[in-house]
PDB file of C-alpha atoms in Angstrom:
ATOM      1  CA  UNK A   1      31.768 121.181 108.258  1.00 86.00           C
ATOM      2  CA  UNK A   2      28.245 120.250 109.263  1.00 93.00           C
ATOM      3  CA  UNK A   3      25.905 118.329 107.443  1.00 95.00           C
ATOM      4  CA  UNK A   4      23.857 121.008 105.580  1.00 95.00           C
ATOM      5  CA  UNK A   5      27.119 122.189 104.553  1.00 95.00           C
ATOM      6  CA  UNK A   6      28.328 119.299 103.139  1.00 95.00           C
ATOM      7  CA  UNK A   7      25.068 118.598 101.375  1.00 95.00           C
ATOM      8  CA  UNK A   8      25.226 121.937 100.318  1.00 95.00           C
ATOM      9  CA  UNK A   9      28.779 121.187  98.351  1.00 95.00           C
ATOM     10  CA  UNK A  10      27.777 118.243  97.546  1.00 95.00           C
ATOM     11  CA  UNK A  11      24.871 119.618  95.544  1.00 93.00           C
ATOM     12  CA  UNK A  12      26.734 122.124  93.409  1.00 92.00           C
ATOM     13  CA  UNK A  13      28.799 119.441  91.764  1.00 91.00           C
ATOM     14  CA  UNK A  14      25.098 117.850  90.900  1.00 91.00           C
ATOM     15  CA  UNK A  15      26.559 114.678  92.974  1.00 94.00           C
ATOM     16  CA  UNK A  16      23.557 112.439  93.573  1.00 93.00           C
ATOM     17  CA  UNK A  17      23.646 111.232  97.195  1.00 93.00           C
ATOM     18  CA  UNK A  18      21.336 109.636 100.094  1.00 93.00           C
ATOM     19  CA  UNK A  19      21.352 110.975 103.556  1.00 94.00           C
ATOM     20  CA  UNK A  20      23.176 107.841 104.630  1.00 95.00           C
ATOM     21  CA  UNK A  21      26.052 108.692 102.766  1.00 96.00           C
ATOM     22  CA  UNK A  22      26.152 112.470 103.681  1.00 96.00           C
ATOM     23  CA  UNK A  23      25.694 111.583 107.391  1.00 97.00           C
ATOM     24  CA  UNK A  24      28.398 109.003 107.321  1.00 97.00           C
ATOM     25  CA  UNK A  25      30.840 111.188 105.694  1.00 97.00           C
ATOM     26  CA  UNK A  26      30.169 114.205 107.549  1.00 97.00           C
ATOM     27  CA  UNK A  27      30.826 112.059 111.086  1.00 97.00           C
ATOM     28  CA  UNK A  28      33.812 110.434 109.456  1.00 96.00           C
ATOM     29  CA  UNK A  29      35.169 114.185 108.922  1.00 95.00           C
ATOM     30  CA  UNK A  30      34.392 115.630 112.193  1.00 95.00           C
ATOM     31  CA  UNK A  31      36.241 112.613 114.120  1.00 94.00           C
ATOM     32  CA  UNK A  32      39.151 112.566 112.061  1.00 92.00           C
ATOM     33  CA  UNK A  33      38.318 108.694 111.302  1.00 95.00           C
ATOM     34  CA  UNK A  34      39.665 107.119 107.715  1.00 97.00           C
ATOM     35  CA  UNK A  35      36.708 105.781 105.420  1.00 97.00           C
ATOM     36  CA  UNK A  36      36.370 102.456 104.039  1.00 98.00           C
ATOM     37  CA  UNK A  37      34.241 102.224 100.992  1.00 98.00           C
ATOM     38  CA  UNK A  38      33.511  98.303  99.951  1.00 97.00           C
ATOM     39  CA  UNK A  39      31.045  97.538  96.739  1.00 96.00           C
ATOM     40  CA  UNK A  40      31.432  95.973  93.466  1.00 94.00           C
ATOM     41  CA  UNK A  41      33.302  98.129  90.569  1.00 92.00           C
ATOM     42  CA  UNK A  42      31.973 101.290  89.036  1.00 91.00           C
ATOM     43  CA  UNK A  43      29.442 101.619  91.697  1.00 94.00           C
ATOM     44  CA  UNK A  44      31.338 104.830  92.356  1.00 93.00           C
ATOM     45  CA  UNK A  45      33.658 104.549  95.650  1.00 96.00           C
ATOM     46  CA  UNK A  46      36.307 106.687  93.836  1.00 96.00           C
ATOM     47  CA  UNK A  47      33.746 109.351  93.178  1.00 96.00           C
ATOM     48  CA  UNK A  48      33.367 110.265  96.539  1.00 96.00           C
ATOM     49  CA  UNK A  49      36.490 110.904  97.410  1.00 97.00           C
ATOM     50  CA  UNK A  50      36.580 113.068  94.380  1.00 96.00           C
ATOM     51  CA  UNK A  51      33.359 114.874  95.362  1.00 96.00           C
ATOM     52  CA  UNK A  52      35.141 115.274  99.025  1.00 96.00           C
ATOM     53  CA  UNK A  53      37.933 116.823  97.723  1.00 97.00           C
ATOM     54  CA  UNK A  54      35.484 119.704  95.824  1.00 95.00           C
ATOM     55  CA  UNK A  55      33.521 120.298  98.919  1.00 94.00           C
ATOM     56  CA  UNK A  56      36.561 120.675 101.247  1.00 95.00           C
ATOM     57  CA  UNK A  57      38.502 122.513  98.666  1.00 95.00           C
ATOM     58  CA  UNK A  58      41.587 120.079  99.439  1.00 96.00           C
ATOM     59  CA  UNK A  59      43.958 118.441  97.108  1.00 97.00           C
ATOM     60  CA  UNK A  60      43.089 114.922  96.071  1.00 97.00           C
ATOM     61  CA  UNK A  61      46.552 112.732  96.334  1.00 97.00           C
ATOM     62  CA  UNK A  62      45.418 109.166  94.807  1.00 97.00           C
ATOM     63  CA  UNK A  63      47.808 106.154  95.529  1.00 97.00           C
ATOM     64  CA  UNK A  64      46.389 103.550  93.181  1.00 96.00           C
ATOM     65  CA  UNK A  65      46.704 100.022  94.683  1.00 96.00           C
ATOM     66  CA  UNK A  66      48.145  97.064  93.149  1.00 95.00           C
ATOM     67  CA  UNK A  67      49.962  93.600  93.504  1.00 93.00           C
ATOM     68  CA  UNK A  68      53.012  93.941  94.726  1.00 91.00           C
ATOM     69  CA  UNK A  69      52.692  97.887  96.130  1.00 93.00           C
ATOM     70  CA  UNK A  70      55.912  98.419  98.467  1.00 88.00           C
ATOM     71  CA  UNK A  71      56.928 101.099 100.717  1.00 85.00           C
ATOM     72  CA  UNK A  72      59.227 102.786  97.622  1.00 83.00           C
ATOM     73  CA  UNK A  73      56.022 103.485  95.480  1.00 90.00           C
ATOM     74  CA  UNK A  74      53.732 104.442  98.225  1.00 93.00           C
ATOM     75  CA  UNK A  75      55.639 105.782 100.730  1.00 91.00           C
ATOM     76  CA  UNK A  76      59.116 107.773 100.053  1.00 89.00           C
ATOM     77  CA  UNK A  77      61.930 106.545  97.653  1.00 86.00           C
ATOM     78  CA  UNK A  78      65.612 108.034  98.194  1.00 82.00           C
ATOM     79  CA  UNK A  79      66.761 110.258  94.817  1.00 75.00           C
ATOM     80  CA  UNK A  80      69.659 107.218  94.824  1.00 79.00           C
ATOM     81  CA  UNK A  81      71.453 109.239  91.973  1.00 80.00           C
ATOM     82  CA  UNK A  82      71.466 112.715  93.206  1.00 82.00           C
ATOM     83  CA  UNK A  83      73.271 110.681  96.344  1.00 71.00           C
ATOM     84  CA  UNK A  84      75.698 108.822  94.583  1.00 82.00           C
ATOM     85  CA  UNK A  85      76.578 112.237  93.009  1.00 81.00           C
ATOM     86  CA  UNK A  86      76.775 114.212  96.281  1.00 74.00           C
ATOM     87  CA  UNK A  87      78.964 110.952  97.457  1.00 74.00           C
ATOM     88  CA  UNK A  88      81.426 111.898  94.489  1.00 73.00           C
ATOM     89  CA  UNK A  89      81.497 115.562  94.737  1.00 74.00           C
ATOM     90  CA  UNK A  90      81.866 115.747  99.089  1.00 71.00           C
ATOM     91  CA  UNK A  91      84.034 112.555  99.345  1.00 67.00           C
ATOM     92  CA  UNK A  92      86.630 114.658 100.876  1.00 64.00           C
ATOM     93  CA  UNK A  93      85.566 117.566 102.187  1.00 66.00           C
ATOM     94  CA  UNK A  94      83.322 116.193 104.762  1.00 63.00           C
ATOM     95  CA  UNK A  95      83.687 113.749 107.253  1.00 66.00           C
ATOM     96  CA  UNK A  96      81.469 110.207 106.837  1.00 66.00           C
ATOM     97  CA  UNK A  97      78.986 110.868 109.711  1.00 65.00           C
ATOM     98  CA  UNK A  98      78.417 114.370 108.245  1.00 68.00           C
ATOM     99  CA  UNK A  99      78.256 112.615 104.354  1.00 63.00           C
ATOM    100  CA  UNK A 100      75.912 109.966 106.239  1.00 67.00           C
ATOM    101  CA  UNK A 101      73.588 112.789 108.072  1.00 67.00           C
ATOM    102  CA  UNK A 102      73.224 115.215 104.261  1.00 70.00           C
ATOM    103  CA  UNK A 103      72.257 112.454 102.504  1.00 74.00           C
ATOM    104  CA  UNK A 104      69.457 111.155 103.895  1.00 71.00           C
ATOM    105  CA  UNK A 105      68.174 114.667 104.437  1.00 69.00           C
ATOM    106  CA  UNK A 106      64.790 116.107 103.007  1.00 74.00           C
ATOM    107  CA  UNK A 107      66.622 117.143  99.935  1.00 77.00           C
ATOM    108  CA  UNK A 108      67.255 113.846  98.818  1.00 76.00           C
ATOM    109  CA  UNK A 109      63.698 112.186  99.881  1.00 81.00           C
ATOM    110  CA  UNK A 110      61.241 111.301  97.088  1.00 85.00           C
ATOM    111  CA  UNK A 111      57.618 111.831  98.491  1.00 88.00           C
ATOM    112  CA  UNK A 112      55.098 109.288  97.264  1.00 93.00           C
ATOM    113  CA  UNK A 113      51.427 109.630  98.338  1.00 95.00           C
ATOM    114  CA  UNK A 114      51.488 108.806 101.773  1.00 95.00           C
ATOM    115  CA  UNK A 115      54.417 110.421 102.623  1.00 93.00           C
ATOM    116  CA  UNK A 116      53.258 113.762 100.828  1.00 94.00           C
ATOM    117  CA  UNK A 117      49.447 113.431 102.338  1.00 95.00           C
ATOM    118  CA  UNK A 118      50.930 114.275 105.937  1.00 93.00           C
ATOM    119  CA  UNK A 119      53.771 116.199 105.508  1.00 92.00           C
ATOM    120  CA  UNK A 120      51.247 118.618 103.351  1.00 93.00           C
ATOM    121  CA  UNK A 121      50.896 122.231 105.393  1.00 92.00           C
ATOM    122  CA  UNK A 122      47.096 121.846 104.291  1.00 94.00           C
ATOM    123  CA  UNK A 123      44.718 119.275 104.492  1.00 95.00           C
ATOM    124  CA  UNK A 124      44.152 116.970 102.059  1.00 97.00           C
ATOM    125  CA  UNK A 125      42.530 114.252 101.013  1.00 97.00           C
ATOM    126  CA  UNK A 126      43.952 110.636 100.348  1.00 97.00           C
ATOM    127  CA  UNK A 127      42.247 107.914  98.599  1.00 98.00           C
ATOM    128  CA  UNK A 128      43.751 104.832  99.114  1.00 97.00           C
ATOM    129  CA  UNK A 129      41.776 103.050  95.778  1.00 97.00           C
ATOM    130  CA  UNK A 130      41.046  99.264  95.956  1.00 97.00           C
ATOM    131  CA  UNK A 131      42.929  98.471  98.870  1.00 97.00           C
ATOM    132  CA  UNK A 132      41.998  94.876  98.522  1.00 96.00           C
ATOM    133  CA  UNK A 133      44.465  94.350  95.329  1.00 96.00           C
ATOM    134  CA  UNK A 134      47.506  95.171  97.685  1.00 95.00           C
ATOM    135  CA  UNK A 135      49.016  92.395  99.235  1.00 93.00           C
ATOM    136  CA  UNK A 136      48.706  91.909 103.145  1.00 93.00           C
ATOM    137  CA  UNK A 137      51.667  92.854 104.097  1.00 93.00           C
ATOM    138  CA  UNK A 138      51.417  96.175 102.678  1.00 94.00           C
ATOM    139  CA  UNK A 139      48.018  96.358 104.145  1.00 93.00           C
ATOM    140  CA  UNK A 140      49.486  95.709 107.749  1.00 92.00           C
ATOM    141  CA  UNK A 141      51.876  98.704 106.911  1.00 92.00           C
ATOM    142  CA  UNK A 142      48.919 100.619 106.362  1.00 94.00           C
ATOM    143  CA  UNK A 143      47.779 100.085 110.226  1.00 94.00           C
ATOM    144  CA  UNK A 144      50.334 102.543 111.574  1.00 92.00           C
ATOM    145  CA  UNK A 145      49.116 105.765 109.026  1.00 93.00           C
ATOM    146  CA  UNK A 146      45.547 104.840 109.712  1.00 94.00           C
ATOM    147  CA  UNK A 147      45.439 104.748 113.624  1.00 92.00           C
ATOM    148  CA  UNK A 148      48.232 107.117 114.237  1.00 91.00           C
ATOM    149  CA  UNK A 149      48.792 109.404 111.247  1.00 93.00           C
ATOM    150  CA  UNK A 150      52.363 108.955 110.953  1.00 91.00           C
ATOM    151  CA  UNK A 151      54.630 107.068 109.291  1.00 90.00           C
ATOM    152  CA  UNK A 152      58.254 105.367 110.161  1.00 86.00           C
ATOM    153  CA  UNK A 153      61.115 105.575 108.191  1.00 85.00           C
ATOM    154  CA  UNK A 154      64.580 103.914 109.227  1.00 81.00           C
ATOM    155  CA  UNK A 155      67.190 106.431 108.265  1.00 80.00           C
ATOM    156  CA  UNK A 156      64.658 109.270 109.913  1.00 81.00           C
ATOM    157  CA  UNK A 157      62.425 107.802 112.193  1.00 84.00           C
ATOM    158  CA  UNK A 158      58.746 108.553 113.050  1.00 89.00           C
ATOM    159  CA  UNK A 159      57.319 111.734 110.758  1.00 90.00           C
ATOM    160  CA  UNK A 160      53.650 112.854 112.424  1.00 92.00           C
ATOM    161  CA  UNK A 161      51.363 114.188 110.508  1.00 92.00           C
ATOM    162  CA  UNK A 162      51.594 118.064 109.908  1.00 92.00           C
ATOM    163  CA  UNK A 163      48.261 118.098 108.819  1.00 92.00           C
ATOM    164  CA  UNK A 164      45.435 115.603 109.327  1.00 93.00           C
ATOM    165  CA  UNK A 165      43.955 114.091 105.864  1.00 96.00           C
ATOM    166  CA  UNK A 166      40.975 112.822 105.226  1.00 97.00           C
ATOM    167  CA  UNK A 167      41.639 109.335 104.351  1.00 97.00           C
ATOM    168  CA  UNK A 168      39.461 106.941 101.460  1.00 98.00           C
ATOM    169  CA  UNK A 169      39.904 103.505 101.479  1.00 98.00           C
ATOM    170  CA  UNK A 170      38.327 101.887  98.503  1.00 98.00           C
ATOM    171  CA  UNK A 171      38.105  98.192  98.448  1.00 97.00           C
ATOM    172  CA  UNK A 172      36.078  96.038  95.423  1.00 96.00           C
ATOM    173  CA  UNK A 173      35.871  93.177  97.603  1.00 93.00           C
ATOM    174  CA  UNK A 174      38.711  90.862  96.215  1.00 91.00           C
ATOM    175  CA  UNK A 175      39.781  89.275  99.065  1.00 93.00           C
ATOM    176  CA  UNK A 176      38.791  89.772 102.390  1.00 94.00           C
ATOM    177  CA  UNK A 177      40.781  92.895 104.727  1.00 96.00           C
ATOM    178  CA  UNK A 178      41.940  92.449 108.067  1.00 95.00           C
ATOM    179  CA  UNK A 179      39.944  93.049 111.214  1.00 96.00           C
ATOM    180  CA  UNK A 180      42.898  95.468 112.024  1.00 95.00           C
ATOM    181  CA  UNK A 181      42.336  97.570 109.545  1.00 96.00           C
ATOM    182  CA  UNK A 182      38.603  97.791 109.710  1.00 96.00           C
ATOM    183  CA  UNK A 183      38.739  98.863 113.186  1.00 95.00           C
ATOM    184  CA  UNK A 184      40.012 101.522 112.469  1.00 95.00           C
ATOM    185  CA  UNK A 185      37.639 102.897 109.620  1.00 96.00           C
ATOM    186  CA  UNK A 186      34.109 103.932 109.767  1.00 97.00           C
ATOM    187  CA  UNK A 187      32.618 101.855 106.925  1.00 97.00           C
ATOM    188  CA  UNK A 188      30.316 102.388 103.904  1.00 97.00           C
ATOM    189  CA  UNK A 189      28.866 100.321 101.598  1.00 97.00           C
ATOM    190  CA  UNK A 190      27.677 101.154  98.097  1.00 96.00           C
ATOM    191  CA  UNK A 191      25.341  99.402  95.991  1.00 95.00           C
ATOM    192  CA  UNK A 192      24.683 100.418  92.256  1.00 95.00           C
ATOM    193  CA  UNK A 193      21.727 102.863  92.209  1.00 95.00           C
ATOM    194  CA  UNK A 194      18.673 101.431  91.454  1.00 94.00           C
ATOM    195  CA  UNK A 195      16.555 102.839  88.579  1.00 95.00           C
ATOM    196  CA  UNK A 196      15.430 106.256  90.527  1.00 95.00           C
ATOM    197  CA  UNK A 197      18.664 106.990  91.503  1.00 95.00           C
ATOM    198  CA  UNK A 198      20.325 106.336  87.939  1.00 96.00           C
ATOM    199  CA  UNK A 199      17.905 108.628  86.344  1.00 96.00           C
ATOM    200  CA  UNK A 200      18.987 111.483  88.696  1.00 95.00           C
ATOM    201  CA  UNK A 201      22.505 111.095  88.077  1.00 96.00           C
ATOM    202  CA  UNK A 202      21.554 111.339  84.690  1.00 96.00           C
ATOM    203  CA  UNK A 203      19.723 113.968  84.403  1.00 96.00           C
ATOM    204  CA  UNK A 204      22.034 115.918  86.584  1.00 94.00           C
ATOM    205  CA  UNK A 205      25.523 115.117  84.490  1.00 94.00           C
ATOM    206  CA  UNK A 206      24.215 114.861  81.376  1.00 95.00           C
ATOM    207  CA  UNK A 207      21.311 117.872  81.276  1.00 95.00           C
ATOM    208  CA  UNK A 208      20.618 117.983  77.294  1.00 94.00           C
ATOM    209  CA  UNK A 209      20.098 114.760  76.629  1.00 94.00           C
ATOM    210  CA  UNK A 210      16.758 113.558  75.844  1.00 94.00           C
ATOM    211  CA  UNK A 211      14.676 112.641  79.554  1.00 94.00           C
ATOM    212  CA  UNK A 212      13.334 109.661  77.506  1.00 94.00           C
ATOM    213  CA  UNK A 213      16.405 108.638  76.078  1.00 95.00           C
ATOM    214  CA  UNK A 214      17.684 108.818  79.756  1.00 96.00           C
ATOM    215  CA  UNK A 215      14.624 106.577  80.859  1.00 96.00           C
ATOM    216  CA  UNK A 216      15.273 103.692  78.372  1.00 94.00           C
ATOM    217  CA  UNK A 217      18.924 103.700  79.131  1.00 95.00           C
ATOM    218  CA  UNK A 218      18.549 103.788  82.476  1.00 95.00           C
ATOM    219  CA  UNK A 219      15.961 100.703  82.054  1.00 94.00           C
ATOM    220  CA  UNK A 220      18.199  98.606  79.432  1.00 91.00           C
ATOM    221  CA  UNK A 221      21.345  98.919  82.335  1.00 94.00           C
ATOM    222  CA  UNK A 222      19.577  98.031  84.942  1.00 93.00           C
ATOM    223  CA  UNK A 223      18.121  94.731  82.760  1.00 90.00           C
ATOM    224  CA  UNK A 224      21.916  93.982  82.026  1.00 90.00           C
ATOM    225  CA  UNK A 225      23.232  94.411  86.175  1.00 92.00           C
ATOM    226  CA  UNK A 226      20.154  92.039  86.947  1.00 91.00           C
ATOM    227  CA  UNK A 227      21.003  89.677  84.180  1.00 89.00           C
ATOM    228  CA  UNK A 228      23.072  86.766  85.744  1.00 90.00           C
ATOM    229  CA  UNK A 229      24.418  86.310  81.981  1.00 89.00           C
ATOM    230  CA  UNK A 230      26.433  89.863  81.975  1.00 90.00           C
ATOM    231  CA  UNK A 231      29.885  89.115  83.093  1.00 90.00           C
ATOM    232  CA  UNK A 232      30.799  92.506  83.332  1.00 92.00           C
ATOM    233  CA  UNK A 233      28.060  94.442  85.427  1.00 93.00           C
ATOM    234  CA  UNK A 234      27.957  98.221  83.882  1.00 94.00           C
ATOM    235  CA  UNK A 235      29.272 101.081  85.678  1.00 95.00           C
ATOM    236  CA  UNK A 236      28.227 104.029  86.907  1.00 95.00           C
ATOM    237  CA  UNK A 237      30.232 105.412  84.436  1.00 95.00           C
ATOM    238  CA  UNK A 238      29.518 103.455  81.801  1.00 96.00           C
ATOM    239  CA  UNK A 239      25.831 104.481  81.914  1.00 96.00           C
ATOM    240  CA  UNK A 240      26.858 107.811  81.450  1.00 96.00           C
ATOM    241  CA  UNK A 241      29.108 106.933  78.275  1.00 96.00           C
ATOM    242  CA  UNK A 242      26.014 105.106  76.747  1.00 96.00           C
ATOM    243  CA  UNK A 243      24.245 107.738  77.058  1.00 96.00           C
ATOM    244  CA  UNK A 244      26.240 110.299  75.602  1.00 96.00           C
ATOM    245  CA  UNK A 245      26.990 108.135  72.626  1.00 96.00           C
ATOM    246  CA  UNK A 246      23.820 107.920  72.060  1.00 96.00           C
ATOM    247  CA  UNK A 247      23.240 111.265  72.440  1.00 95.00           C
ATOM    248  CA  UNK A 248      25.892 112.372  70.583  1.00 95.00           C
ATOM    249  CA  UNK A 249      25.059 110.435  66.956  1.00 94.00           C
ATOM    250  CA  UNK A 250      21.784 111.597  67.410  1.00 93.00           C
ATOM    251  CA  UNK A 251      19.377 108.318  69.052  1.00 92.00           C
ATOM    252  CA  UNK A 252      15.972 109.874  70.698  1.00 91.00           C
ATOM    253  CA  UNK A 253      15.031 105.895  71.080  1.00 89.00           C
ATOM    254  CA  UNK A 254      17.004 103.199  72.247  1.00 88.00           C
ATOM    255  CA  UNK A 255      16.163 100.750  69.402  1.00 87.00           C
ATOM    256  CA  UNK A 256      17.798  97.111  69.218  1.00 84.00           C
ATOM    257  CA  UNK A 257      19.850  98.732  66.006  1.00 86.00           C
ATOM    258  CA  UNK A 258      21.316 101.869  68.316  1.00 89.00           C
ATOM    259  CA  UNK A 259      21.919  99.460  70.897  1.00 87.00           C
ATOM    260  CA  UNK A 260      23.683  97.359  69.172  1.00 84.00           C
ATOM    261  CA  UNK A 261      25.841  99.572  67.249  1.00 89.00           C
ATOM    262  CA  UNK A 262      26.732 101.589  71.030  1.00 92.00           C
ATOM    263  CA  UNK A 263      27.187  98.392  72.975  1.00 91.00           C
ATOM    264  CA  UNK A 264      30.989  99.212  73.417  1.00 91.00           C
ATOM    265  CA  UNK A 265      30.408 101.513  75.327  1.00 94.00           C
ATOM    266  CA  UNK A 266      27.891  99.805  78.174  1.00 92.00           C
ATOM    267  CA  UNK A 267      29.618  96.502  77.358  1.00 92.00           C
ATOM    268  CA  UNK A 268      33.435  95.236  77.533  1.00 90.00           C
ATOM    269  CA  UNK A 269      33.902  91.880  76.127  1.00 88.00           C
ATOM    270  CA  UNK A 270      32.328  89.991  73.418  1.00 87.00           C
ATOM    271  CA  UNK A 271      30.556  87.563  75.714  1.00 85.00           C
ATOM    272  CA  UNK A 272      28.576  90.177  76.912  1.00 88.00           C
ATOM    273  CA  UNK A 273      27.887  92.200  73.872  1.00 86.00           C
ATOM    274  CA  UNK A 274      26.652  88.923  72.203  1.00 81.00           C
ATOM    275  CA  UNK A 275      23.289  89.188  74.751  1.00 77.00           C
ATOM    276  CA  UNK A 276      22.830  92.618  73.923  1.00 74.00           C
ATOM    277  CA  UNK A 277      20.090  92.631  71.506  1.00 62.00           C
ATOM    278  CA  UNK A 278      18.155  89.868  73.465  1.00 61.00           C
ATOM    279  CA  UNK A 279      18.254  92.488  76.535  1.00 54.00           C
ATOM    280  CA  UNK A 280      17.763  95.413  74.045  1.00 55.00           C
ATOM    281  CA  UNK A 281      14.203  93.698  72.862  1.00 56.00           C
ATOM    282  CA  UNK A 282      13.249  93.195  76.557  1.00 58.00           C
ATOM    283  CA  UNK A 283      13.733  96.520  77.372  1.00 52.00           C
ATOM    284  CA  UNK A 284      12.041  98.335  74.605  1.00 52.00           C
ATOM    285  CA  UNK A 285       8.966  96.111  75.517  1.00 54.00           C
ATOM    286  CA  UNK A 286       8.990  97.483  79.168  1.00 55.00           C
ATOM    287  CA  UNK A 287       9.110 100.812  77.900  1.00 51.00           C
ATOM    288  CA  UNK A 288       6.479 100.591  75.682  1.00 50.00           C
ATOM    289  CA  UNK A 289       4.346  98.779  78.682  1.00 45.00           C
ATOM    290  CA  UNK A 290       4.315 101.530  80.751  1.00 45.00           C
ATOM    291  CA  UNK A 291       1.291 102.791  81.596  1.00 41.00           C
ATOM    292  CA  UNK A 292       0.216 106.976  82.503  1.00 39.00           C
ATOM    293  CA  UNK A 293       1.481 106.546  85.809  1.00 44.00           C
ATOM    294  CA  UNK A 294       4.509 105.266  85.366  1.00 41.00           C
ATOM    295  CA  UNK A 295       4.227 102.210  87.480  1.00 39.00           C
ATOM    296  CA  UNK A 296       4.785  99.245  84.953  1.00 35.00           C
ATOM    297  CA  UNK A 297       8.448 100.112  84.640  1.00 43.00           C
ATOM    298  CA  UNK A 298       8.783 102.082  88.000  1.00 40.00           C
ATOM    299  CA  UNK A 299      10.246 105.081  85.778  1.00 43.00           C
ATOM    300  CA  UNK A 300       7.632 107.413  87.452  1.00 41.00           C
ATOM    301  CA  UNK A 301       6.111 108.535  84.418  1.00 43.00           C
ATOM    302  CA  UNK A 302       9.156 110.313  82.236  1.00 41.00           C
ATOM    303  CA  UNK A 303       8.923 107.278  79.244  1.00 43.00           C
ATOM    304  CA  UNK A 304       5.732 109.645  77.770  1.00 39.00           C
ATOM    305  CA  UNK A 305       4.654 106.653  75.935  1.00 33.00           C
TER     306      UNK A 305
END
């Protein structure tokens, strides 16, 4: 898939993207090369493998990382009981090497999602979310899948991929990742979209809601990411939320009084929703400063003050 094409997909999923992106991920694809996202949370990373998925027409197969992540969750996993029964059952009608051989066969292997991503007869892709909450260990175990697409598993050996996946590593910065593993990603960073960008992404997933509605929301989140205050920097996501709320009770301006009442859903602990209305005020004043052209708030003109 070339570029065009990509942007092409891309665009009929209204995903909002900049030609950095699209080139990166369109040379990650070609070369076969696993993608590292890094960038803070909800700054969508997980969307893009999501979005690649779409435009490839591929299964997504998601191993969520955590503290802790072993082999036996992300790997393969023996069906111990179905064992145990065959054990009982064949006891005595077949010898122990030929007992030994059956059971660790294919029928009795669990697939978890890296197991399943390369012994898939089609193409998939695998997002390996937040890498960086795995411990290292698991992330050196990683090293062999990423540079060699296969995996090694004692009682079979070495399984090569049948099928080459596209691989998403998503990482919110936690702790820092090995030099190992980098080298052997392309990388990508994501920022959250400044005010332009979170317009468009409004506009495209959320179509009938109110353009100035979408201006002043997108203004009043951006005010809360840049306040050093906010503990809890909204999400991509969470914009989106807000805004449909708001939408959906029936706000066509973002008053201190809407905001307020809504705040759950921009806002996810107390500390934060406690500045709210001090933000809320600030924001409503931009609005209302901008001038014909759009300039004073940099909304380019949609607040039709």
């Amino acid at each position: 898939m070339n570029l065009e094409q990509l942007k092409a997909k891309m665009d009929e999923v209204h995903y909002i993207y900049d030609d950095t992106l699209a080139t990166v991920l369109t040379v990650a694809l070609q070369l076969g090369r696993p993608l590292l996202i890094e960038g803070a949370a909800g700054v969508g990373k997980t969307e893009v493998a999501k979005v690649m998925a779409h435009a490839l027409g591929r299964e997504l197969v998601r191993l969520q990382c955590y503290e802790g992540l072993d082999e036996s969750k992300a790997l393969y996993e023996w069906n111990y009981q179905k064992q145990l029964l065959s054990i009982q059952i064949n006891a005595g009608a077949q010898s122990r090497d030929e007992l030994t051989r059956d059971l660790f066969s294919d029928e009795y292997l669990l697939e978890r999602p890296l197991l399943k991503s390369i012994r898939s007869e089609e193409s998939v892709v695998l997002l390996i979310d937040e890498i960086d909450k795995a411990d290292e260990e698991f992330e050196a175990f990683l090293l062999e899948l990423l540079s060699e697409m296969q995996v090694s598993i004692p009682e079979v050996g070495t399984i090569r991929a049948r099928s080459i996946p596209f691989v998403v590593l998503t990482s919110n910065r936690a702790r820092p990742l090995s030099e190992a593993l980098r080298r052997r990603c392309a990388y990508l960073y994501i920022e959250y979209p400044d005010l332009e960008k979170e317009l468009a992404i409004l506009r495209a997933k959320l179509p009938h809601v109110d353009d100035r509605l979408c201006v002043q929301v997108a203004l009043a989140v951006k005010k809360l990411r840049d306040n050093d205050a906010i503990l809890k920097k909204p999400s991509i996501a969470e914009t989106l939320d807000w805004a449909a709320a708001l939408d959906a009770l029936g706000v066509r301006e973002l008053t201190p009084d809407a905001l307020r009442q809504t705040a759950g859903f921009v806002l996810k602990n107390p500390e934060d929703i406690r500045l709210i209305q001090s933000v809320s005020e600030e924001s409503t004043s931009d609005e209302h400063a901008c001038g014909s052209d759009g300039h004073a708030c940099g909304c380019g003109g949609h607040c039709h003050a």
